[in-house]
């Protein structure tokens, strides 16, 4: 699995947007969701450009993700169960992150 190349490896460059995604309570939320491109894709590598460097290879690796860490069906089921459970049984809390704005 870890001799992958070509379409099996996807590299995404993370860019600074200048604005954090926030919920109505002021809590951080994801601005993007990265999904697997195809069954061919085995690894995802997130990188960011190094400040002050201008060559093509001046990046820092943030994350290396193996898509097949758990089977897709299991991942989809767990995600569905988690979202349903949180919506039904989750209770609102006073979030620490909202206090950072004060």
PDB file of C-alpha atoms in Angstrom:
ATOM      1  CA  UNK A   1       0.000   0.000   0.000  1.00  0.00           C
ATOM      2  CA  UNK A   2       2.776   2.502   0.756  1.00  0.00           C
ATOM      3  CA  UNK A   3       4.606   2.375  -2.544  1.00  0.00           C
ATOM      4  CA  UNK A   4       1.737   4.259  -4.174  1.00  0.00           C
ATOM      5  CA  UNK A   5       2.188   6.777  -6.994  1.00  0.00           C
ATOM      6  CA  UNK A   6       0.245   8.433  -9.774  1.00  0.00           C
ATOM      7  CA  UNK A   7      -3.533   8.607  -9.275  1.00  0.00           C
ATOM      8  CA  UNK A   8      -3.254   6.720  -5.974  1.00  0.00           C
ATOM      9  CA  UNK A   9      -1.691   9.795  -4.318  1.00  0.00           C
ATOM     10  CA  UNK A  10      -3.442  13.163  -4.123  1.00  0.00           C
ATOM     11  CA  UNK A  11      -1.708  16.305  -2.890  1.00  0.00           C
ATOM     12  CA  UNK A  12      -3.779  19.329  -1.882  1.00  0.00           C
ATOM     13  CA  UNK A  13      -2.248  22.691  -1.009  1.00  0.00           C
ATOM     14  CA  UNK A  14      -3.908  24.419   1.937  1.00  0.00           C
ATOM     15  CA  UNK A  15      -4.247  28.170   1.516  1.00  0.00           C
ATOM     16  CA  UNK A  16      -4.791  30.849   4.144  1.00  0.00           C
ATOM     17  CA  UNK A  17      -8.151  32.506   3.629  1.00  0.00           C
ATOM     18  CA  UNK A  18      -7.843  35.192   6.261  1.00  0.00           C
ATOM     19  CA  UNK A  19     -11.216  34.359   7.756  1.00  0.00           C
ATOM     20  CA  UNK A  20     -12.133  31.514  10.084  1.00  0.00           C
ATOM     21  CA  UNK A  21     -15.433  29.694   9.605  1.00  0.00           C
ATOM     22  CA  UNK A  22     -17.682  30.238  12.639  1.00  0.00           C
ATOM     23  CA  UNK A  23     -21.016  28.958  13.846  1.00  0.00           C
ATOM     24  CA  UNK A  24     -23.783  31.269  15.095  1.00  0.00           C
ATOM     25  CA  UNK A  25     -22.280  30.801  18.593  1.00  0.00           C
ATOM     26  CA  UNK A  26     -18.852  31.907  17.420  1.00  0.00           C
ATOM     27  CA  UNK A  27     -17.340  28.410  17.474  1.00  0.00           C
ATOM     28  CA  UNK A  28     -14.896  27.295  14.754  1.00  0.00           C
ATOM     29  CA  UNK A  29     -16.380  25.136  12.006  1.00  0.00           C
ATOM     30  CA  UNK A  30     -14.924  23.507   8.928  1.00  0.00           C
ATOM     31  CA  UNK A  31     -15.053  25.638   5.803  1.00  0.00           C
ATOM     32  CA  UNK A  32     -14.345  22.726   3.461  1.00  0.00           C
ATOM     33  CA  UNK A  33     -14.828  18.979   3.525  1.00  0.00           C
ATOM     34  CA  UNK A  34     -12.361  16.910   1.537  1.00  0.00           C
ATOM     35  CA  UNK A  35     -13.755  13.678   0.153  1.00  0.00           C
ATOM     36  CA  UNK A  36     -11.998  10.839  -1.564  1.00  0.00           C
ATOM     37  CA  UNK A  37     -11.792  11.478  -5.298  1.00  0.00           C
ATOM     38  CA  UNK A  38     -12.179   7.846  -6.387  1.00  0.00           C
ATOM     39  CA  UNK A  39     -11.485   4.266  -5.344  1.00  0.00           C
ATOM     40  CA  UNK A  40      -8.112   4.645  -7.106  1.00  0.00           C
ATOM     41  CA  UNK A  41      -7.049   7.299  -4.610  1.00  0.00           C
ATOM     42  CA  UNK A  42      -5.301   5.627  -1.663  1.00  0.00           C
ATOM     43  CA  UNK A  43      -3.467   8.492   0.040  1.00  0.00           C
ATOM     44  CA  UNK A  44      -4.191  12.185   0.573  1.00  0.00           C
ATOM     45  CA  UNK A  45      -1.394  14.558   1.511  1.00  0.00           C
ATOM     46  CA  UNK A  46      -2.197  18.082   2.723  1.00  0.00           C
ATOM     47  CA  UNK A  47       0.628  20.590   2.451  1.00  0.00           C
ATOM     48  CA  UNK A  48       1.114  24.300   2.966  1.00  0.00           C
ATOM     49  CA  UNK A  49       3.682  26.602   1.411  1.00  0.00           C
ATOM     50  CA  UNK A  50       6.546  27.673   3.636  1.00  0.00           C
ATOM     51  CA  UNK A  51       6.586  31.396   4.314  1.00  0.00           C
ATOM     52  CA  UNK A  52       9.481  33.151   2.646  1.00  0.00           C
ATOM     53  CA  UNK A  53      10.280  30.243   0.304  1.00  0.00           C
ATOM     54  CA  UNK A  54       9.603  30.423  -3.410  1.00  0.00           C
ATOM     55  CA  UNK A  55      10.887  27.188  -4.921  1.00  0.00           C
ATOM     56  CA  UNK A  56       8.442  24.562  -6.203  1.00  0.00           C
ATOM     57  CA  UNK A  57       9.208  22.129  -3.369  1.00  0.00           C
ATOM     58  CA  UNK A  58       9.064  24.548  -0.419  1.00  0.00           C
ATOM     59  CA  UNK A  59       6.113  22.978   1.366  1.00  0.00           C
ATOM     60  CA  UNK A  60       5.383  21.573   4.823  1.00  0.00           C
ATOM     61  CA  UNK A  61       3.374  18.369   5.085  1.00  0.00           C
ATOM     62  CA  UNK A  62       0.377  18.871   7.388  1.00  0.00           C
ATOM     63  CA  UNK A  63      -1.341  15.509   7.000  1.00  0.00           C
ATOM     64  CA  UNK A  64      -0.977  12.164   5.280  1.00  0.00           C
ATOM     65  CA  UNK A  65      -4.278  10.261   5.215  1.00  0.00           C
ATOM     66  CA  UNK A  66      -4.732   6.621   4.221  1.00  0.00           C
ATOM     67  CA  UNK A  67      -8.298   6.460   2.886  1.00  0.00           C
ATOM     68  CA  UNK A  68      -8.598   2.766   3.512  1.00  0.00           C
ATOM     69  CA  UNK A  69      -7.877   3.017   7.225  1.00  0.00           C
ATOM     70  CA  UNK A  70     -11.418   1.685   7.657  1.00  0.00           C
ATOM     71  CA  UNK A  71     -13.774   0.443   4.940  1.00  0.00           C
ATOM     72  CA  UNK A  72     -15.907   3.099   3.245  1.00  0.00           C
ATOM     73  CA  UNK A  73     -19.188   1.466   4.269  1.00  0.00           C
ATOM     74  CA  UNK A  74     -18.118   1.464   7.928  1.00  0.00           C
ATOM     75  CA  UNK A  75     -16.988   5.109   7.712  1.00  0.00           C
ATOM     76  CA  UNK A  76     -20.268   6.183   6.076  1.00  0.00           C
ATOM     77  CA  UNK A  77     -22.300   4.301   8.690  1.00  0.00           C
ATOM     78  CA  UNK A  78     -20.333   5.773  11.593  1.00  0.00           C
ATOM     79  CA  UNK A  79     -20.682   9.288  10.185  1.00  0.00           C
ATOM     80  CA  UNK A  80     -24.452   8.855   9.738  1.00  0.00           C
ATOM     81  CA  UNK A  81     -24.869   7.467  13.257  1.00  0.00           C
ATOM     82  CA  UNK A  82     -22.790  10.271  14.729  1.00  0.00           C
ATOM     83  CA  UNK A  83     -24.756  13.035  13.012  1.00  0.00           C
ATOM     84  CA  UNK A  84     -28.111  11.487  13.956  1.00  0.00           C
ATOM     85  CA  UNK A  85     -27.054  10.921  17.573  1.00  0.00           C
ATOM     86  CA  UNK A  86     -25.703  14.434  18.010  1.00  0.00           C
ATOM     87  CA  UNK A  87     -28.854  15.985  16.539  1.00  0.00           C
ATOM     88  CA  UNK A  88     -31.177  13.898  18.730  1.00  0.00           C
ATOM     89  CA  UNK A  89     -29.316  13.721  22.028  1.00  0.00           C
ATOM     90  CA  UNK A  90     -26.733  16.486  22.015  1.00  0.00           C
ATOM     91  CA  UNK A  91     -27.305  19.347  24.407  1.00  0.00           C
ATOM     92  CA  UNK A  92     -26.239  22.948  23.910  1.00  0.00           C
ATOM     93  CA  UNK A  93     -23.257  24.023  25.975  1.00  0.00           C
ATOM     94  CA  UNK A  94     -21.518  27.272  26.651  1.00  0.00           C
ATOM     95  CA  UNK A  95     -18.533  27.003  24.337  1.00  0.00           C
ATOM     96  CA  UNK A  96     -15.130  28.200  25.474  1.00  0.00           C
ATOM     97  CA  UNK A  97     -14.223  29.329  21.975  1.00  0.00           C
ATOM     98  CA  UNK A  98     -16.987  31.961  21.943  1.00  0.00           C
ATOM     99  CA  UNK A  99     -15.419  33.536  25.019  1.00  0.00           C
ATOM    100  CA  UNK A 100     -12.213  34.173  23.099  1.00  0.00           C
ATOM    101  CA  UNK A 101     -13.955  36.993  21.218  1.00  0.00           C
ATOM    102  CA  UNK A 102     -14.613  38.979  24.424  1.00  0.00           C
TER     103      UNK A 102
END
